[in-house]
Coordinates of C-alpha atoms in Angstrom, one line a residue:
M106 CA 118.6 123.7 86.5
T107 CA 116.3 120.8 85.5
T108 CA 119.3 118.5 85.2
N109 CA 120.6 119.6 88.6
V110 CA 117.2 119.0 90.2
R111 CA 116.9 115.5 88.7
E112 CA 120.5 114.6 89.7
F113 CA 119.9 115.8 93.3
L114 CA 116.7 113.8 93.6
A115 CA 118.1 110.7 92.0
E116 CA 121.1 110.9 94.4
H117 CA 118.6 111.2 97.4
R118 CA 116.0 108.6 96.1
D119 CA 116.8 106.2 98.9
A120 CA 116.9 108.9 101.6
M121 CA 113.5 110.2 100.5
T122 CA 112.0 106.7 100.5
A123 CA 113.5 106.0 103.9
E124 CA 112.0 109.2 105.3
L125 CA 108.6 108.4 104.0
A126 CA 108.8 104.9 105.4
E127 CA 109.8 106.3 108.8
W128 CA 106.8 108.6 108.7
V129 CA 104.3 106.0 107.5
R130 CA 105.3 103.8 110.5
I131 CA 103.6 106.3 112.8
P132 CA 99.9 105.2 112.8
S133 CA 98.4 108.7 112.8
V134 CA 94.9 107.4 112.4
A135 CA 92.2 110.0 112.5
G136 CA 89.2 109.9 114.8
V137 CA 90.5 107.0 117.0
P138 CA 91.2 108.1 120.6
E139 CA 94.0 105.5 121.2
H140 CA 95.9 107.0 118.3
A141 CA 95.8 110.6 119.6
I142 CA 99.5 110.3 120.7
D143 CA 100.4 109.0 117.3
L144 CA 98.9 112.1 115.6
R145 CA 101.1 114.2 117.8
R146 CA 104.2 112.1 117.0
S147 CA 103.3 112.4 113.3
A148 CA 103.1 116.2 113.6
N149 CA 106.3 116.4 115.5
W150 CA 108.0 114.2 112.8
L151 CA 107.0 116.6 110.1
A152 CA 107.9 119.6 112.1
A153 CA 111.4 118.2 112.5
A154 CA 111.7 117.5 108.8
L155 CA 110.7 121.1 107.9
R156 CA 113.2 122.5 110.4
E157 CA 115.9 120.3 108.9
T158 CA 115.0 121.6 105.4
G159 CA 115.6 125.2 106.6
F160 CA 112.3 126.6 107.6
P161 CA 113.2 129.3 110.3
S162 CA 109.8 129.1 111.9
V163 CA 107.9 125.8 112.6
E164 CA 105.1 125.3 115.0
V165 CA 102.7 122.6 116.0
W166 CA 99.2 123.9 116.4
D167 CA 96.9 122.0 118.8
T168 CA 93.3 121.1 118.0
E169 CA 90.8 118.9 119.8
D170 CA 91.3 115.9 117.4
G171 CA 94.7 116.2 115.7
P172 CA 97.5 118.8 115.7
A173 CA 98.4 120.7 112.6
V174 CA 101.9 121.8 111.5
F175 CA 102.6 125.3 110.4
A176 CA 105.8 126.6 109.0
E177 CA 107.0 129.9 107.4
W178 CA 110.0 130.8 105.2
C179 CA 109.4 134.4 104.1
A180 CA 112.6 136.0 103.2
D181 CA 111.7 138.4 100.4
P182 CA 108.9 140.9 100.9
D183 CA 108.7 141.5 97.2
A184 CA 108.2 137.9 96.2
P185 CA 104.8 136.2 96.0
T186 CA 103.8 134.2 99.1
V187 CA 102.4 130.6 98.7
L188 CA 100.6 128.6 101.3
I189 CA 101.0 124.8 100.9
Y190 CA 98.1 122.8 102.3
S191 CA 98.1 119.0 103.0
H192 CA 97.3 116.6 105.9
H193 CA 99.2 114.0 107.9
D194 CA 96.3 112.1 109.4
V195 CA 95.3 108.8 107.8
R196 CA 92.3 106.4 107.6
A197 CA 92.0 103.4 109.8
A198 CA 93.1 100.1 108.2
K199 CA 92.0 96.5 108.6
D200 CA 95.2 94.5 109.0
E201 CA 93.6 91.3 107.9
E202 CA 92.8 92.8 104.5
W203 CA 96.4 93.8 103.7
D204 CA 98.5 91.1 102.0
E205 CA 101.5 93.2 100.7
T206 CA 102.5 94.3 104.2
A207 CA 100.9 95.3 107.5
P208 CA 99.4 98.9 107.2
F209 CA 102.1 100.5 109.3
E210 CA 105.0 98.3 108.4
P211 CA 106.0 100.0 105.1
K212 CA 107.7 97.8 102.4
L213 CA 109.3 98.8 99.1
R214 CA 108.4 96.5 96.3
D215 CA 108.9 97.0 92.5
G216 CA 109.2 100.7 92.8
Y217 CA 106.2 101.2 95.1
L218 CA 106.2 101.9 98.8
Y219 CA 103.3 100.2 100.5
G220 CA 101.7 101.5 103.7
R221 CA 98.8 103.5 105.0
G222 CA 99.4 107.2 104.2
A223 CA 102.2 106.5 101.7
S224 CA 100.1 108.3 99.1
D225 CA 97.2 109.9 101.0
A226 CA 98.8 112.2 101.9
K227 CA 102.2 111.8 103.6
G228 CA 103.8 111.1 100.3
Q229 CA 102.3 114.3 98.9
A230 CA 103.5 116.4 101.8
L231 CA 107.0 114.9 101.6
A232 CA 107.2 115.6 97.9
H233 CA 107.0 119.3 98.9
V234 CA 109.8 118.9 101.5
W235 CA 112.1 117.3 98.9
G236 CA 111.0 119.7 96.2
I237 CA 112.2 122.6 98.4
R238 CA 115.4 120.8 99.1
A239 CA 116.0 120.2 95.4
H240 CA 115.1 123.7 94.6
L241 CA 117.7 125.1 97.0
A242 CA 120.4 122.6 96.0
A243 CA 119.9 123.2 92.2
T244 CA 119.8 127.0 92.4
G245 CA 122.4 127.5 95.1
R246 CA 119.9 129.8 96.9
E247 CA 119.9 130.3 100.6
N248 CA 116.1 131.0 100.5
P249 CA 113.3 129.8 98.2
A250 CA 112.4 131.9 95.1
V251 CA 109.0 132.6 96.7
N252 CA 107.9 133.0 100.3
L253 CA 106.6 129.7 101.6
K254 CA 104.1 128.8 104.3
V255 CA 103.1 125.3 105.0
L256 CA 99.9 124.1 106.8
V257 CA 99.5 120.4 107.2
E258 CA 96.5 119.5 109.3
G259 CA 95.7 116.4 111.3
E260 CA 91.9 116.2 110.9
E261 CA 91.3 116.0 107.2
E262 CA 90.1 112.4 107.2
T263 CA 87.4 113.2 109.8
G264 CA 86.2 116.3 108.0
S265 CA 88.6 119.1 109.0
A266 CA 86.4 120.0 112.0
H267 CA 88.7 122.6 113.4
L268 CA 90.4 123.9 110.2
R269 CA 88.2 126.9 109.8
Q270 CA 88.8 127.8 113.4
L271 CA 92.6 127.5 113.0
L272 CA 92.4 129.7 109.9
E273 CA 90.4 132.3 111.7
E274 CA 92.5 132.4 114.8
N275 CA 95.7 132.7 112.7
R276 CA 94.4 134.9 109.9
D277 CA 97.4 137.2 110.2
R278 CA 99.8 134.2 109.9
V279 CA 98.3 132.3 107.0
G280 CA 98.0 135.1 104.5
A281 CA 99.2 134.3 101.0
D282 CA 98.9 135.2 97.3
L283 CA 98.4 131.6 96.2
I284 CA 97.3 128.3 97.8
V285 CA 98.8 125.0 96.6
F286 CA 96.4 122.2 97.6
S287 CA 98.2 118.8 97.8
D288 CA 95.6 116.1 98.5
T289 CA 94.7 115.1 95.0
L290 CA 95.3 112.5 92.3
M291 CA 97.0 112.7 89.0
W292 CA 95.7 110.9 85.9
R293 CA 98.6 108.6 85.0
A294 CA 102.2 108.2 85.9
D295 CA 103.1 108.5 82.2
H296 CA 100.6 111.3 81.5
P297 CA 100.7 114.2 84.0
A298 CA 97.8 116.6 84.2
V299 CA 97.1 119.7 86.1
C300 CA 94.0 119.4 88.3
V301 CA 91.8 122.5 88.0
S302 CA 88.6 121.5 89.9
M303 CA 87.4 119.6 92.9
R304 CA 83.9 118.4 93.6
G305 CA 82.2 119.2 96.9
T306 CA 81.4 116.5 99.4
M307 CA 78.6 116.1 102.0
L308 CA 77.6 113.1 104.0
A309 CA 74.1 112.0 105.0
Q310 CA 72.6 109.2 107.0
L311 CA 69.1 107.8 106.4
E312 CA 67.3 105.7 109.0
I313 CA 64.1 103.8 108.3
M314 CA 62.2 102.5 111.3
G315 CA 59.9 99.4 111.1
P316 CA 58.6 97.5 114.2
L317 CA 59.1 99.1 117.6
Q318 CA 61.7 96.4 118.3
D319 CA 63.2 93.4 116.4
V320 CA 60.4 90.8 116.1
H321 CA 60.6 87.1 115.3
S322 CA 59.7 86.7 111.7
G323 CA 57.7 83.6 112.3
A324 CA 55.3 85.6 114.4
V325 CA 54.8 88.7 112.2
S326 CA 56.2 87.9 108.7
G327 CA 54.0 89.3 106.0
P328 CA 52.0 92.2 107.7
A329 CA 55.0 93.6 109.6
P330 CA 56.8 96.7 108.1
N331 CA 60.3 95.6 107.1
P332 CA 62.7 98.5 107.1
I333 CA 65.3 96.7 105.0
L334 CA 62.7 96.3 102.2
E335 CA 61.7 99.9 102.4
M336 CA 65.3 101.1 102.5
S337 CA 66.0 98.9 99.4
R338 CA 63.0 100.4 97.7
L339 CA 64.1 104.0 98.4
L340 CA 67.7 103.4 97.4
A341 CA 66.6 101.7 94.2
Q342 CA 64.7 104.8 93.3
L343 CA 67.6 107.1 93.9
H344 CA 68.8 106.7 90.3
D345 CA 66.9 106.1 87.1
D346 CA 67.8 103.7 84.3
K347 CA 70.0 106.4 82.7
G348 CA 72.1 106.8 85.8
R349 CA 70.6 110.2 86.7
I350 CA 69.7 111.1 90.3
T351 CA 65.9 111.3 90.7
V352 CA 65.8 113.8 93.6
P353 CA 63.5 116.6 92.3
G354 CA 65.5 119.8 91.6
F355 CA 68.9 118.1 92.0
Y356 CA 70.2 119.2 88.7
D357 CA 68.7 122.7 88.6
S358 CA 71.9 124.5 89.5
V359 CA 74.3 122.1 87.6
V360 CA 76.1 123.9 84.8
E361 CA 77.4 122.0 81.8
P362 CA 81.2 121.8 81.6
S363 CA 82.8 124.2 79.2
Q364 CA 83.7 122.9 75.8
R365 CA 87.3 123.9 76.6
F366 CA 87.3 121.6 79.6
R367 CA 85.6 118.8 77.8
D368 CA 88.2 118.9 75.1
D369 CA 90.9 118.9 77.7
L370 CA 89.4 115.7 79.3
A371 CA 89.0 114.1 75.9
A372 CA 92.7 114.6 75.3
L373 CA 93.7 112.4 78.2
P374 CA 94.5 108.8 77.4
Y375 CA 91.5 106.7 78.5
S376 CA 90.2 103.3 77.9
D377 CA 87.6 101.3 79.8
A378 CA 90.1 98.4 80.1
D379 CA 92.8 100.6 81.6
W380 CA 90.3 102.3 84.0
L381 CA 88.9 99.0 85.2
E382 CA 92.4 97.5 85.7
R383 CA 93.6 100.5 87.7
T384 CA 90.5 101.1 89.9
L385 CA 89.3 97.5 90.4
T386 CA 85.7 98.7 89.8
R387 CA 84.6 95.7 87.7
S388 CA 82.4 97.7 85.3
V389 CA 81.6 101.2 84.0
G390 CA 78.3 102.9 84.7
G391 CA 77.0 106.3 85.6
E392 CA 75.1 109.1 84.0
A393 CA 74.3 108.6 80.3
G394 CA 75.5 111.2 77.8
Y395 CA 78.8 111.9 79.5
T396 CA 82.2 110.3 79.3
V397 CA 83.7 108.5 82.4
L398 CA 86.0 111.4 83.0
E399 CA 83.2 114.0 82.7
R400 CA 81.1 111.9 85.1
L401 CA 84.0 111.8 87.6
W402 CA 85.0 115.5 87.5
T403 CA 82.1 117.6 86.1
R404 CA 78.9 115.9 87.2
P405 CA 77.4 115.3 90.7
A406 CA 77.0 111.8 92.2
I407 CA 75.3 110.2 95.2
E408 CA 76.8 106.9 96.4
V409 CA 75.5 104.5 99.1
T410 CA 78.6 103.7 101.2
S411 CA 77.0 101.4 103.8
V412 CA 73.7 99.7 104.6
I413 CA 73.3 98.1 108.0
S414 CA 70.3 96.2 109.5
G415 CA 69.3 92.9 111.0
D416 CA 72.2 90.6 112.0
P417 CA 75.1 91.4 109.8
I418 CA 77.5 89.6 112.2
G419 CA 77.0 86.3 113.8
P420 CA 74.1 83.9 113.5
S421 CA 70.8 85.2 112.3
R422 CA 67.9 85.5 114.8
A423 CA 65.3 85.3 112.0
A424 CA 63.8 88.5 113.2
V425 CA 62.2 91.4 111.3
P426 CA 64.6 94.3 112.3
S427 CA 63.3 97.5 113.8
L428 CA 65.8 99.7 112.0
A429 CA 67.7 100.0 108.7
T430 CA 70.5 102.6 108.3
A431 CA 72.2 103.8 105.1
D432 CA 75.2 106.2 104.8
L433 CA 75.3 108.4 101.7
S434 CA 78.2 110.2 100.2
I435 CA 77.2 113.2 98.0
R436 CA 79.6 114.7 95.5
Y437 CA 78.4 117.9 94.0
V438 CA 79.7 120.4 91.5
C439 CA 80.2 124.2 91.3
E440 CA 76.9 126.2 91.4
Q441 CA 75.3 123.6 93.7
T442 CA 75.3 124.2 97.4
G443 CA 75.2 121.8 100.3
A444 CA 72.2 123.6 101.8
E445 CA 70.1 123.3 98.7
I446 CA 71.0 119.6 98.3
A447 CA 70.2 118.9 101.9
E448 CA 66.7 120.4 101.5
Q449 CA 66.1 118.5 98.3
L450 CA 67.0 115.3 100.0
R451 CA 64.7 116.0 103.0
R452 CA 61.7 116.6 100.7
W453 CA 62.5 113.6 98.6
V454 CA 62.7 111.2 101.5
A455 CA 59.6 112.6 103.2
D456 CA 57.6 112.2 99.9
T457 CA 59.0 108.8 99.1
V458 CA 59.1 106.8 102.3
G459 CA 56.0 104.7 103.0
D460 CA 53.5 105.9 105.6
R461 CA 53.9 102.6 107.5
F462 CA 57.5 103.5 108.4
G463 CA 59.2 106.2 110.5
H464 CA 62.4 107.8 109.2
R465 CA 65.2 110.2 110.1
L466 CA 67.5 111.9 107.7
T467 CA 70.7 113.4 109.2
V468 CA 72.5 115.8 106.9
S469 CA 74.7 118.8 107.9
P470 CA 75.4 121.2 105.1
E471 CA 77.3 123.5 107.5
E472 CA 79.9 120.7 107.6
A473 CA 80.0 120.1 103.9
Q474 CA 83.0 121.1 101.8
D475 CA 81.9 123.0 98.7
P476 CA 83.4 122.4 95.3
Y477 CA 86.1 124.7 93.9
R478 CA 87.3 125.5 90.4
T479 CA 90.6 127.2 89.8
P480 CA 90.2 130.3 87.5
E481 CA 90.9 129.1 84.0
D482 CA 93.3 131.9 83.1
L483 CA 95.2 132.0 86.4
P484 CA 99.0 132.5 85.5
A485 CA 99.9 130.0 88.2
V486 CA 98.1 127.2 86.3
A487 CA 100.3 127.8 83.2
A488 CA 103.4 128.0 85.4
L489 CA 102.5 124.7 87.1
A490 CA 101.8 123.0 83.7
E491 CA 105.3 124.1 82.5
A492 CA 106.9 122.9 85.8
M493 CA 105.1 119.5 85.4
E494 CA 106.5 119.1 81.9
E495 CA 110.0 119.7 83.4
G496 CA 109.4 117.3 86.3
F497 CA 107.7 114.5 84.3
G498 CA 109.4 115.0 81.0
R499 CA 106.2 115.3 79.0
P500 CA 103.4 117.9 78.5
A501 CA 100.8 118.2 81.1
G502 CA 97.1 117.9 80.4
R503 CA 94.1 119.1 82.4
M504 CA 91.9 117.1 84.8
G505 CA 89.6 117.4 87.8
N506 CA 89.4 115.7 91.2
A507 CA 86.5 113.4 92.0
G508 CA 86.8 113.7 95.8
G509 CA 86.4 116.7 98.0
G510 CA 88.4 118.8 100.4
P511 CA 88.5 122.2 102.2
A512 CA 89.7 124.2 99.2
V513 CA 86.8 126.7 99.6
W514 CA 87.4 127.2 103.3
L515 CA 91.0 128.0 102.5
T516 CA 90.3 130.4 99.7
E517 CA 87.5 132.2 101.5
R518 CA 89.6 132.9 104.7
I519 CA 92.9 133.6 103.0
G520 CA 91.5 135.4 100.0
A521 CA 93.8 133.7 97.5
P522 CA 93.1 131.3 94.6
V523 CA 93.8 127.6 94.8
V524 CA 95.9 125.4 92.5
Y525 CA 96.0 121.7 93.0
F526 CA 99.1 119.5 92.8
G527 CA 99.1 115.9 94.0
T528 CA 101.2 112.8 93.4
G529 CA 98.5 110.2 94.0
L530 CA 97.2 107.8 91.3
P531 CA 93.8 106.0 91.1
E532 CA 95.7 102.7 91.5
D533 CA 97.2 103.8 94.8
H534 CA 94.2 102.4 96.7
W535 CA 93.5 105.3 99.0
H536 CA 91.4 104.4 102.1
D537 CA 91.7 100.7 101.0
S538 CA 94.0 97.8 101.6
N539 CA 97.5 97.8 100.2
E540 CA 97.7 101.5 99.8
R541 CA 100.9 102.4 97.9
V542 CA 102.8 105.2 96.2
S543 CA 105.1 105.2 93.2
V544 CA 108.6 106.4 94.2
D545 CA 109.1 107.5 90.6
V546 CA 106.0 109.7 90.7
L547 CA 107.1 111.2 94.1
L548 CA 110.5 112.1 92.5
A549 CA 108.8 113.6 89.5
G550 CA 106.5 115.5 91.8
A551 CA 109.3 116.9 93.8
A552 CA 111.1 117.9 90.6
T553 CA 107.9 119.6 89.5
L554 CA 107.7 121.6 92.7
A555 CA 111.4 122.5 92.6
A556 CA 110.8 124.0 89.1
F557 CA 107.4 125.6 90.1
W558 CA 108.8 128.0 92.6
D559 CA 111.2 129.6 90.1
R560 CA 108.5 129.9 87.4
L561 CA 106.0 131.3 89.9
A562 CA 108.5 133.9 91.0
S563 CA 108.8 135.2 87.5
A564 CA 105.1 134.7 86.4

């Protein structure tokens, strides 16, 4: 069957690439009102592709910010039921920073398709579509070996604001025995690895208030409270010289990674040179005492993603600004909770900010997406690893995912465990300019999924 799957996908390589390019041309940008119609066009495009694949029931579910697509193909009441999760909305793109192609004018070059959403996550969703097609063609089945449900939302890039409501309203429709979460990265194209954990994510915004209004520095410079300097002082204290977060109590709930998982990570091919080349991150830092992969996938992190104050655009007014604002991205690990981290941050800011300044910390743990770890001995993990070896032609290791996603929301409302499978790579430049996807990886991913359904049915 493996040969049949590969032959089918090789024969349809151009068709798959053309389909993805057609979908990428739809600028389904999340959170931008003028692209609301594009989100609907994107949902309708996917719905049509699923119907063409053979799904007997396909619906577009409306939400306030971006429609979701739901499909069902449940032909055997005795077979396990799988819910596939992904998303079709994409991040905004700055045209002037893309030099391979314009963001929504996909181009195929040297085996990569460039365009916003090609990897995150339209390529991942389309790998499922072609995986099902290959599975049916290779086996001669009229129906998949397992019952399949597909939920591809349109609000992931803005925090999946209505996903929980969708799941609650359609609890009787989305029930499954297993969830396959496809919005993740692989380690390397030539070294597949099964993702078994995902960090949590929570956003915060810190505002430091100085003068009651912007004031000419020539009149008040020296005695005036400068919020940029105070913000800089606070942010500089957020980490110590060993790379550890200094917020009191932050690590109290953090559990050391198991030796089994550390051994799995150590087995992945890694070098600083390869990492820097693929991620364009210039240098390696972080928490002392842990490898880069352990820092990425087993340890928490707080990043500053923006700092705004004064006159960042246009000529300077030479004024002491009244306000400085910083956005924080918090990645946390299992056993930590968004609520406890939010309270720790509030106390730290209140105790650290100078009394000459006002401040406001905005953090919403109820909107956070908690971390999730797949049970180590779940049979579906072994089945997926075997399918990846078939699809990629080499044994699959184990890895984590440094980003976040609504895995916990899915497992809590559906009552089924989550396994992760994605076709993205660190060098695909998610959320950045020149986003791309490897066509070879998409084909190997589709072959993996084609093999997975048979293995899962007999697991």
